[in-house]
Amino acid sequence: MRRRRILSYLIVIWMTFLLAFPLTSAFASSKVYHIPIHNEVERGLHAFLERAFKEAEENYAEAIILDIHTPGGFVNAAGDIAMLMDATDIRTIAYINKDAHSAGAFLALHADEIYMVPNGTIGAAAVIDSAGNAADLKAHSAWVAQMEAAAESKNNRKPIYARAMADASVDLPDFRAGKGKLLTLSASEAEKVGYSNGTVSNFQDLLKATQLNGSDIIPVEPTFAEKLARFITNPIIVPILLSIASLGLVVELYSPGFGVPGIMGLSALGLFFFGHMVAGLAGYETLLLFIVGLALIIAEFFVPGGIVGILGGVLILLSLILAGANVMQMLVAIFIALVVAIIGMVILMKFFGKKLHVLNKLVLTDATTTEEGYVSNVNRTELLGKVGTTVTPLRPAGTMLFGSERIDVVSEGGYVDAGKHVEVIKVEGSRIVVRQTEKEMEE
């Protein structure tokens, strides 16, 4: 009986603990994820935000605060990040901590709420191409439509202001954005037109305004690998990296052995694939494609025909294109790298007189010259001017006797009878030319 009572007490204590644990969790502080969107908006940023949003969802965060301070960036990356924001059920707050221009404005409009610091601005969102010029009509029209849709999708913000941010032809003189000017709203103007939920002095004021004060603030920062990936995947850096790789490998071809240029080239390619893999642009299959292509090019030095090398080059180009965020941008980057490689080859050959050392094992470069003691036959130049006697008639070829040596000769002209004196007038390798003469034979 006593044992049963003790067992009953233990069961009651255990059940009380199980019931109390959820209650304790319920009164625990909510979690707010503080995520920065700084510098340019590009594909590396998307990979970082994807990780941050996933972590916030796994930890049941109450809200995500996007700390925005960016001059803009690339449309394709901004579109992917916007999809990430729209897909989450977590409350998203855009905290414009100075400027949200171009792609930054687009991302802010996809947030559930927008708050700005007093000197913050939002707007100036015209789409431009990689050369810094206004995009064509098709791209411009699509971008304006996306800006309007972003404004309407959250809290029914009036789309006219989003259009004016992206289209300079919209006339809004009350906001210093007449025809020919893009709209950029200050904090007070954005609040007035419903593009801001309020103006806050700092992050703590933001937490109070959003009723998140007292929450556990979890700052999320990009790792070193993610920072490196953001730098490497920048469309400006990609052609520079590929140019360094191509130039390093070209210089290595003109250098004996394997040294610094080759290491530099392979390191640049390694960084390229590392950054694009971290950013989620390339997978292991892309890297494998590159390695197979490189192996085929190396095999070309041992397998005649050229087909293997061409196939390897195609695989390498394909792997680079597949690893990039944009096919056209990658084609431009590869073209720039090839131009740099060609210029490097011309400089090495024309100005430094370099030769391809890599071909030394494949091409016979040794010369069997007379100066080095190599001769195809005995060259009897010492016979020039000497006089001998024909042993046989020369018709025109025959034999003459010089001292006790019989020598095959050819007459310069026609027939020379046996027993005549002949003089050696020309020696061309094994061909010795003679002419009949009245000179006496040397003893």
mmCIF file of N, CA, C and O in Angstrom, residues 274-344:
data_model
loop_
_atom_site.group_PDB
_atom_site.id
_atom_site.type_symbol
_atom_site.label_atom_id
_atom_site.label_comp_id
_atom_site.label_asym_id
_atom_site.label_seq_id
_atom_site.Cartn_x
_atom_site.Cartn_y
_atom_site.Cartn_z
ATOM 1 N N PHE A 274 33.068 29.000 -55.377
ATOM 2 C CA PHE A 274 32.732 29.016 -53.952
ATOM 3 C C PHE A 274 31.639 30.045 -53.669
ATOM 4 O O PHE A 274 30.629 29.752 -53.025
ATOM 5 N N GLY A 275 31.846 31.273 -54.170
ATOM 6 C CA GLY A 275 30.874 32.334 -53.933
ATOM 7 C C GLY A 275 29.517 32.018 -54.509
ATOM 8 O O GLY A 275 28.482 32.236 -53.869
ATOM 9 N N HIS A 276 29.490 31.468 -55.715
ATOM 10 C CA HIS A 276 28.219 31.180 -56.363
ATOM 11 C C HIS A 276 27.529 29.964 -55.749
ATOM 12 O O HIS A 276 26.294 29.859 -55.794
ATOM 13 N N MET A 277 28.302 29.065 -55.166
ATOM 14 C CA MET A 277 27.686 27.925 -54.478
ATOM 15 C C MET A 277 27.093 28.363 -53.142
ATOM 16 O O MET A 277 25.996 27.937 -52.774
ATOM 17 N N VAL A 278 27.794 29.215 -52.409
ATOM 18 C CA VAL A 278 27.274 29.728 -51.139
ATOM 19 C C VAL A 278 26.014 30.553 -51.376
ATOM 20 O O VAL A 278 25.050 30.492 -50.605
ATOM 21 N N ALA A 279 26.012 31.323 -52.474
ATOM 22 C CA ALA A 279 24.855 32.161 -52.803
ATOM 23 C C ALA A 279 23.688 31.346 -53.346
ATOM 24 O O ALA A 279 22.607 31.888 -53.570
ATOM 25 N N GLY A 280 23.895 30.059 -53.561
ATOM 26 C CA GLY A 280 22.830 29.209 -54.057
ATOM 27 C C GLY A 280 22.634 29.266 -55.554
ATOM 28 O O GLY A 280 21.640 28.760 -56.083
ATOM 29 N N LEU A 281 23.581 29.884 -56.257
ATOM 30 C CA LEU A 281 23.471 30.003 -57.710
ATOM 31 C C LEU A 281 24.012 28.774 -58.428
ATOM 32 O O LEU A 281 23.591 28.469 -59.540
ATOM 33 N N ALA A 282 24.976 28.119 -57.822
ATOM 34 C CA ALA A 282 25.614 26.956 -58.448
ATOM 35 C C ALA A 282 25.563 25.778 -57.479
ATOM 36 O O ALA A 282 25.595 25.958 -56.266
ATOM 37 N N GLY A 283 25.487 24.594 -58.050
ATOM 38 C CA GLY A 283 25.510 23.379 -57.240
ATOM 39 C C GLY A 283 26.762 22.571 -57.533
ATOM 40 O O GLY A 283 27.618 22.971 -58.328
ATOM 41 N N TYR A 284 26.874 21.430 -56.888
ATOM 42 C CA TYR A 284 28.042 20.574 -57.098
ATOM 43 C C TYR A 284 28.101 20.033 -58.524
ATOM 44 O O TYR A 284 29.180 19.755 -59.039
ATOM 45 N N GLU A 285 26.935 19.928 -59.169
ATOM 46 C CA GLU A 285 26.943 19.433 -60.547
ATOM 47 C C GLU A 285 27.619 20.434 -61.484
ATOM 48 O O GLU A 285 28.284 20.045 -62.448
ATOM 49 N N THR A 286 27.484 21.732 -61.187
ATOM 50 C CA THR A 286 28.147 22.760 -61.994
ATOM 51 C C THR A 286 29.658 22.675 -61.822
ATOM 52 O O THR A 286 30.413 22.773 -62.798
ATOM 53 N N LEU A 287 30.096 22.500 -60.576
ATOM 54 C CA LEU A 287 31.527 22.356 -60.305
ATOM 55 C C LEU A 287 32.070 21.096 -60.963
ATOM 56 O O LEU A 287 33.176 21.109 -61.529
ATOM 57 N N LEU A 288 31.301 20.006 -60.916
ATOM 58 C CA LEU A 288 31.722 18.749 -61.545
ATOM 59 C C LEU A 288 31.855 18.926 -63.055
ATOM 60 O O LEU A 288 32.791 18.398 -63.672
ATOM 61 N N LEU A 289 30.948 19.688 -63.640
ATOM 62 C CA LEU A 289 30.995 19.962 -65.080
ATOM 63 C C LEU A 289 32.282 20.697 -65.442
ATOM 64 O O LEU A 289 32.933 20.387 -66.443
ATOM 65 N N PHE A 290 32.664 21.655 -64.595
ATOM 66 C CA PHE A 290 33.907 22.400 -64.828
ATOM 67 C C PHE A 290 35.121 21.484 -64.714
ATOM 68 O O PHE A 290 36.045 21.549 -65.532
ATOM 69 N N ILE A 291 35.143 20.623 -63.693
ATOM 70 C CA ILE A 291 36.284 19.729 -63.480
ATOM 71 C C ILE A 291 36.432 18.758 -64.652
ATOM 72 O O ILE A 291 37.547 18.503 -65.129
ATOM 73 N N VAL A 292 35.310 18.241 -65.161
ATOM 74 C CA VAL A 292 35.361 17.336 -66.317
ATOM 75 C C VAL A 292 35.900 18.068 -67.534
ATOM 76 O O VAL A 292 36.730 17.533 -68.284
ATOM 77 N N GLY A 293 35.440 19.304 -67.744
ATOM 78 C CA GLY A 293 35.934 20.105 -68.869
ATOM 79 C C GLY A 293 37.421 20.355 -68.770
ATOM 80 O O GLY A 293 38.159 20.248 -69.766
ATOM 81 N N LEU A 294 37.903 20.682 -67.568
ATOM 82 C CA LEU A 294 39.335 20.926 -67.365
ATOM 83 C C LEU A 294 40.136 19.653 -67.621
ATOM 84 O O LEU A 294 41.220 19.691 -68.229
ATOM 85 N N ALA A 295 39.602 18.512 -67.177
ATOM 86 C CA ALA A 295 40.290 17.228 -67.381
ATOM 87 C C ALA A 295 40.389 16.900 -68.878
ATOM 88 O O ALA A 295 41.415 16.387 -69.348
ATOM 89 N N LEU A 296 39.350 17.229 -69.636
ATOM 90 C CA LEU A 296 39.371 16.965 -71.077
ATOM 91 C C LEU A 296 40.394 17.842 -71.788
ATOM 92 O O LEU A 296 41.065 17.398 -72.723
ATOM 93 N N ILE A 297 40.533 19.085 -71.342
ATOM 94 C CA ILE A 297 41.533 19.974 -71.950
ATOM 95 C C ILE A 297 42.943 19.458 -71.668
ATOM 96 O O ILE A 297 43.814 19.474 -72.535
ATOM 97 N N ILE A 298 43.180 18.981 -70.454
ATOM 98 C CA ILE A 298 44.484 18.401 -70.114
ATOM 99 C C ILE A 298 44.729 17.148 -70.947
ATOM 100 O O ILE A 298 45.841 16.913 -71.437
ATOM 101 N N ALA A 299 43.682 16.340 -71.136
ATOM 102 C CA ALA A 299 43.814 15.112 -71.924
ATOM 103 C C ALA A 299 44.134 15.415 -73.380
ATOM 104 O O ALA A 299 44.748 14.590 -74.073
ATOM 105 N N GLU A 300 43.747 16.595 -73.860
ATOM 106 C CA GLU A 300 44.005 16.972 -75.247
ATOM 107 C C GLU A 300 45.503 16.998 -75.556
ATOM 108 O O GLU A 300 45.916 16.769 -76.692
ATOM 109 N N PHE A 301 46.339 17.270 -74.538
ATOM 110 C CA PHE A 301 47.785 17.295 -74.748
ATOM 111 C C PHE A 301 48.348 15.903 -75.029
ATOM 112 O O PHE A 301 49.480 15.771 -75.483
ATOM 113 N N PHE A 302 47.573 14.880 -74.739
ATOM 114 C CA PHE A 302 48.049 13.510 -74.921
ATOM 115 C C PHE A 302 47.236 12.735 -75.953
ATOM 116 O O PHE A 302 47.654 11.670 -76.377
ATOM 117 N N VAL A 303 46.068 13.277 -76.322
ATOM 118 C CA VAL A 303 45.211 12.609 -77.304
ATOM 119 C C VAL A 303 45.111 13.493 -78.540
ATOM 120 O O VAL A 303 44.581 14.597 -78.462
ATOM 121 N N PRO A 304 45.630 13.050 -79.680
ATOM 122 C CA PRO A 304 45.591 13.891 -80.876
ATOM 123 C C PRO A 304 44.177 14.012 -81.439
ATOM 124 O O PRO A 304 43.318 13.191 -81.175
ATOM 125 N N GLY A 305 43.943 15.080 -82.194
ATOM 126 C CA GLY A 305 42.651 15.239 -82.860
ATOM 127 C C GLY A 305 41.978 16.561 -82.600
ATOM 128 O O GLY A 305 41.369 17.138 -83.480
ATOM 129 N N GLY A 306 42.048 17.094 -81.387
ATOM 130 C CA GLY A 306 41.465 18.387 -81.064
ATOM 131 C C GLY A 306 40.039 18.335 -80.572
ATOM 132 O O GLY A 306 39.560 19.283 -79.947
ATOM 133 N N ILE A 307 39.316 17.236 -80.831
ATOM 134 C CA ILE A 307 37.908 17.148 -80.437
ATOM 135 C C ILE A 307 37.767 17.138 -78.919
ATOM 136 O O ILE A 307 36.867 17.775 -78.364
ATOM 137 N N VAL A 308 38.644 16.429 -78.241
ATOM 138 C CA VAL A 308 38.589 16.337 -76.779
ATOM 139 C C VAL A 308 38.769 17.718 -76.154
ATOM 140 O O VAL A 308 38.048 18.108 -75.229
ATOM 141 N N GLY A 309 39.724 18.492 -76.670
ATOM 142 C CA GLY A 309 39.973 19.826 -76.146
ATOM 143 C C GLY A 309 38.800 20.761 -76.383
ATOM 144 O O GLY A 309 38.437 21.558 -75.505
ATOM 145 N N ILE A 310 38.200 20.686 -77.562
ATOM 146 C CA ILE A 310 37.039 21.532 -77.880
ATOM 147 C C ILE A 310 35.872 21.199 -76.955
ATOM 148 O O ILE A 310 35.205 22.096 -76.411
ATOM 149 N N LEU A 311 35.639 19.914 -76.737
ATOM 150 C CA LEU A 311 34.569 19.486 -75.843
ATOM 151 C C LEU A 311 34.819 19.976 -74.420
ATOM 152 O O LEU A 311 33.895 20.435 -73.735
ATOM 153 N N GLY A 312 36.083 19.914 -73.981
ATOM 154 C CA GLY A 312 36.430 20.402 -72.648
ATOM 155 C C GLY A 312 36.176 21.888 -72.511
ATOM 156 O O GLY A 312 35.646 22.356 -71.492
ATOM 157 N N GLY A 313 36.549 22.653 -73.541
ATOM 158 C CA GLY A 313 36.307 24.099 -73.510
ATOM 159 C C GLY A 313 34.834 24.429 -73.448
ATOM 160 O O GLY A 313 34.408 25.334 -72.717
ATOM 161 N N VAL A 314 34.022 23.688 -74.199
ATOM 162 C CA VAL A 314 32.563 23.901 -74.191
ATOM 163 C C VAL A 314 31.983 23.613 -72.807
ATOM 164 O O VAL A 314 31.136 24.362 -72.292
ATOM 165 N N LEU A 315 32.454 22.540 -72.168
ATOM 166 C CA LEU A 315 31.958 22.193 -70.830
ATOM 167 C C LEU A 315 32.335 23.255 -69.806
ATOM 168 O O LEU A 315 31.533 23.581 -68.921
ATOM 169 N N ILE A 316 33.542 23.802 -69.914
ATOM 170 C CA ILE A 316 33.960 24.851 -68.980
ATOM 171 C C ILE A 316 33.105 26.100 -69.152
ATOM 172 O O ILE A 316 32.629 26.691 -68.175
ATOM 173 N N LEU A 317 32.893 26.520 -70.403
ATOM 174 C CA LEU A 317 32.048 27.691 -70.661
ATOM 175 C C LEU A 317 30.623 27.455 -70.160
ATOM 176 O O LEU A 317 30.004 28.341 -69.564
ATOM 177 N N LEU A 318 30.114 26.250 -70.382
ATOM 178 C CA LEU A 318 28.759 25.923 -69.936
ATOM 179 C C LEU A 318 28.652 25.960 -68.416
ATOM 180 O O LEU A 318 27.663 26.468 -67.866
ATOM 181 N N SER A 319 29.678 25.455 -67.725
ATOM 182 C CA SER A 319 29.656 25.465 -66.257
ATOM 183 C C SER A 319 29.670 26.888 -65.715
ATOM 184 O O SER A 319 28.982 27.196 -64.739
ATOM 185 N N LEU A 320 30.446 27.778 -66.350
ATOM 186 C CA LEU A 320 30.496 29.176 -65.907
ATOM 187 C C LEU A 320 29.155 29.862 -66.128
ATOM 188 O O LEU A 320 28.688 30.628 -65.274
ATOM 189 N N ILE A 321 28.539 29.607 -67.275
ATOM 190 C CA ILE A 321 27.244 30.230 -67.582
ATOM 191 C C ILE A 321 26.171 29.741 -66.615
ATOM 192 O O ILE A 321 25.367 30.533 -66.097
ATOM 193 N N LEU A 322 26.150 28.426 -66.333
ATOM 194 C CA LEU A 322 25.151 27.865 -65.428
ATOM 195 C C LEU A 322 25.344 28.346 -63.992
ATOM 196 O O LEU A 322 24.379 28.429 -63.220
ATOM 197 N N ALA A 323 26.587 28.669 -63.622
ATOM 198 C CA ALA A 323 26.862 29.120 -62.258
ATOM 199 C C ALA A 323 26.410 30.555 -62.029
ATOM 200 O O ALA A 323 26.195 30.965 -60.886
ATOM 201 N N GLY A 324 26.272 31.340 -63.087
ATOM 202 C CA GLY A 324 25.931 32.745 -62.951
ATOM 203 C C GLY A 324 24.461 32.974 -62.662
ATOM 204 O O GLY A 324 23.610 32.110 -62.882
ATOM 205 N N ALA A 325 24.157 34.191 -62.172
ATOM 206 C CA ALA A 325 22.771 34.549 -61.868
ATOM 207 C C ALA A 325 22.013 34.934 -63.118
ATOM 208 O O ALA A 325 20.802 34.766 -63.200
ATOM 209 N N ASN A 326 22.737 35.454 -64.111
ATOM 210 C CA ASN A 326 22.104 35.929 -65.332
ATOM 211 C C ASN A 326 22.952 35.497 -66.519
ATOM 212 O O ASN A 326 24.160 35.737 -66.551
ATOM 213 N N VAL A 327 22.318 34.856 -67.507
ATOM 214 C CA VAL A 327 23.060 34.313 -68.644
ATOM 215 C C VAL A 327 23.765 35.416 -69.422
ATOM 216 O O VAL A 327 24.947 35.294 -69.768
ATOM 217 N N MET A 328 23.061 36.514 -69.684
ATOM 218 C CA MET A 328 23.661 37.600 -70.468
ATOM 219 C C MET A 328 24.845 38.223 -69.734
ATOM 220 O O MET A 328 25.885 38.503 -70.334
ATOM 221 N N GLN A 329 24.697 38.431 -68.432
ATOM 222 C CA GLN A 329 25.801 38.993 -67.648
ATOM 223 C C GLN A 329 27.012 38.063 -67.658
ATOM 224 O O GLN A 329 28.160 38.523 -67.746
ATOM 225 N N MET A 330 26.756 36.758 -67.586
ATOM 226 C CA MET A 330 27.861 35.811 -67.599
ATOM 227 C C MET A 330 28.545 35.785 -68.961
ATOM 228 O O MET A 330 29.772 35.674 -69.048
ATOM 229 N N LEU A 331 27.772 35.881 -70.045
ATOM 230 C CA LEU A 331 28.362 35.901 -71.385
ATOM 231 C C LEU A 331 29.255 37.129 -71.552
ATOM 232 O O LEU A 331 30.346 37.039 -72.126
ATOM 233 N N VAL A 332 28.801 38.267 -71.038
ATOM 234 C CA VAL A 332 29.615 39.487 -71.104
ATOM 235 C C VAL A 332 30.891 39.314 -70.284
ATOM 236 O O VAL A 332 31.991 39.686 -70.722
ATOM 237 N N ALA A 333 30.769 38.732 -69.080
ATOM 238 C CA ALA A 333 31.935 38.524 -68.213
ATOM 239 C C ALA A 333 32.943 37.577 -68.866
ATOM 240 O O ALA A 333 34.157 37.817 -68.818
ATOM 241 N N ILE A 334 32.454 36.503 -69.490
ATOM 242 C CA ILE A 334 33.339 35.546 -70.165
ATOM 243 C C ILE A 334 34.022 36.200 -71.356
ATOM 244 O O ILE A 334 35.219 35.986 -71.602
ATOM 245 N N PHE A 335 33.278 37.014 -72.100
ATOM 246 C CA PHE A 335 33.861 37.723 -73.250
ATOM 247 C C PHE A 335 34.991 38.656 -72.792
ATOM 248 O O PHE A 335 36.066 38.697 -73.406
ATOM 249 N N ILE A 336 34.760 39.389 -71.706
ATOM 250 C CA ILE A 336 35.797 40.288 -71.173
ATOM 251 C C ILE A 336 37.030 39.490 -70.767
ATOM 252 O O ILE A 336 38.170 39.888 -71.041
ATOM 253 N N ALA A 337 36.811 38.345 -70.102
ATOM 254 C CA ALA A 337 37.933 37.505 -69.667
ATOM 255 C C ALA A 337 38.726 36.986 -70.861
ATOM 256 O O ALA A 337 39.968 36.938 -70.820
ATOM 257 N N LEU A 338 38.043 36.596 -71.940
ATOM 258 C CA LEU A 338 38.734 36.109 -73.137
ATOM 259 C C LEU A 338 39.543 37.223 -73.800
ATOM 260 O O LEU A 338 40.669 36.985 -74.261
ATOM 261 N N VAL A 339 38.996 38.427 -73.831
ATOM 262 C CA VAL A 339 39.725 39.567 -74.403
ATOM 263 C C VAL A 339 40.992 39.840 -73.598
ATOM 264 O O VAL A 339 42.071 40.061 -74.159
ATOM 265 N N VAL A 340 40.870 39.806 -72.271
ATOM 266 C CA VAL A 340 42.035 40.015 -71.402
ATOM 267 C C VAL A 340 43.084 38.930 -71.651
ATOM 268 O O VAL A 340 44.290 39.214 -71.715
ATOM 269 N N ALA A 341 42.646 37.680 -71.823
ATOM 270 C CA ALA A 341 43.574 36.574 -72.070
ATOM 271 C C ALA A 341 44.304 36.751 -73.395
ATOM 272 O O ALA A 341 45.526 36.540 -73.481
ATOM 273 N N ILE A 342 43.579 37.162 -74.434
ATOM 274 C CA ILE A 342 44.201 37.367 -75.748
ATOM 275 C C ILE A 342 45.216 38.500 -75.695
ATOM 276 O O ILE A 342 46.320 38.388 -76.242
ATOM 277 N N ILE A 343 44.852 39.596 -75.037
ATOM 278 C CA ILE A 343 45.779 40.722 -74.898
ATOM 279 C C ILE A 343 47.031 40.280 -74.147
ATOM 280 O O ILE A 343 48.161 40.645 -74.504
ATOM 281 N N GLY A 344 46.838 39.473 -73.103
ATOM 282 C CA GLY A 344 47.986 38.969 -72.336
ATOM 283 C C GLY A 344 48.898 38.114 -73.193
ATOM 284 O O GLY A 344 50.132 38.219 -73.103
#
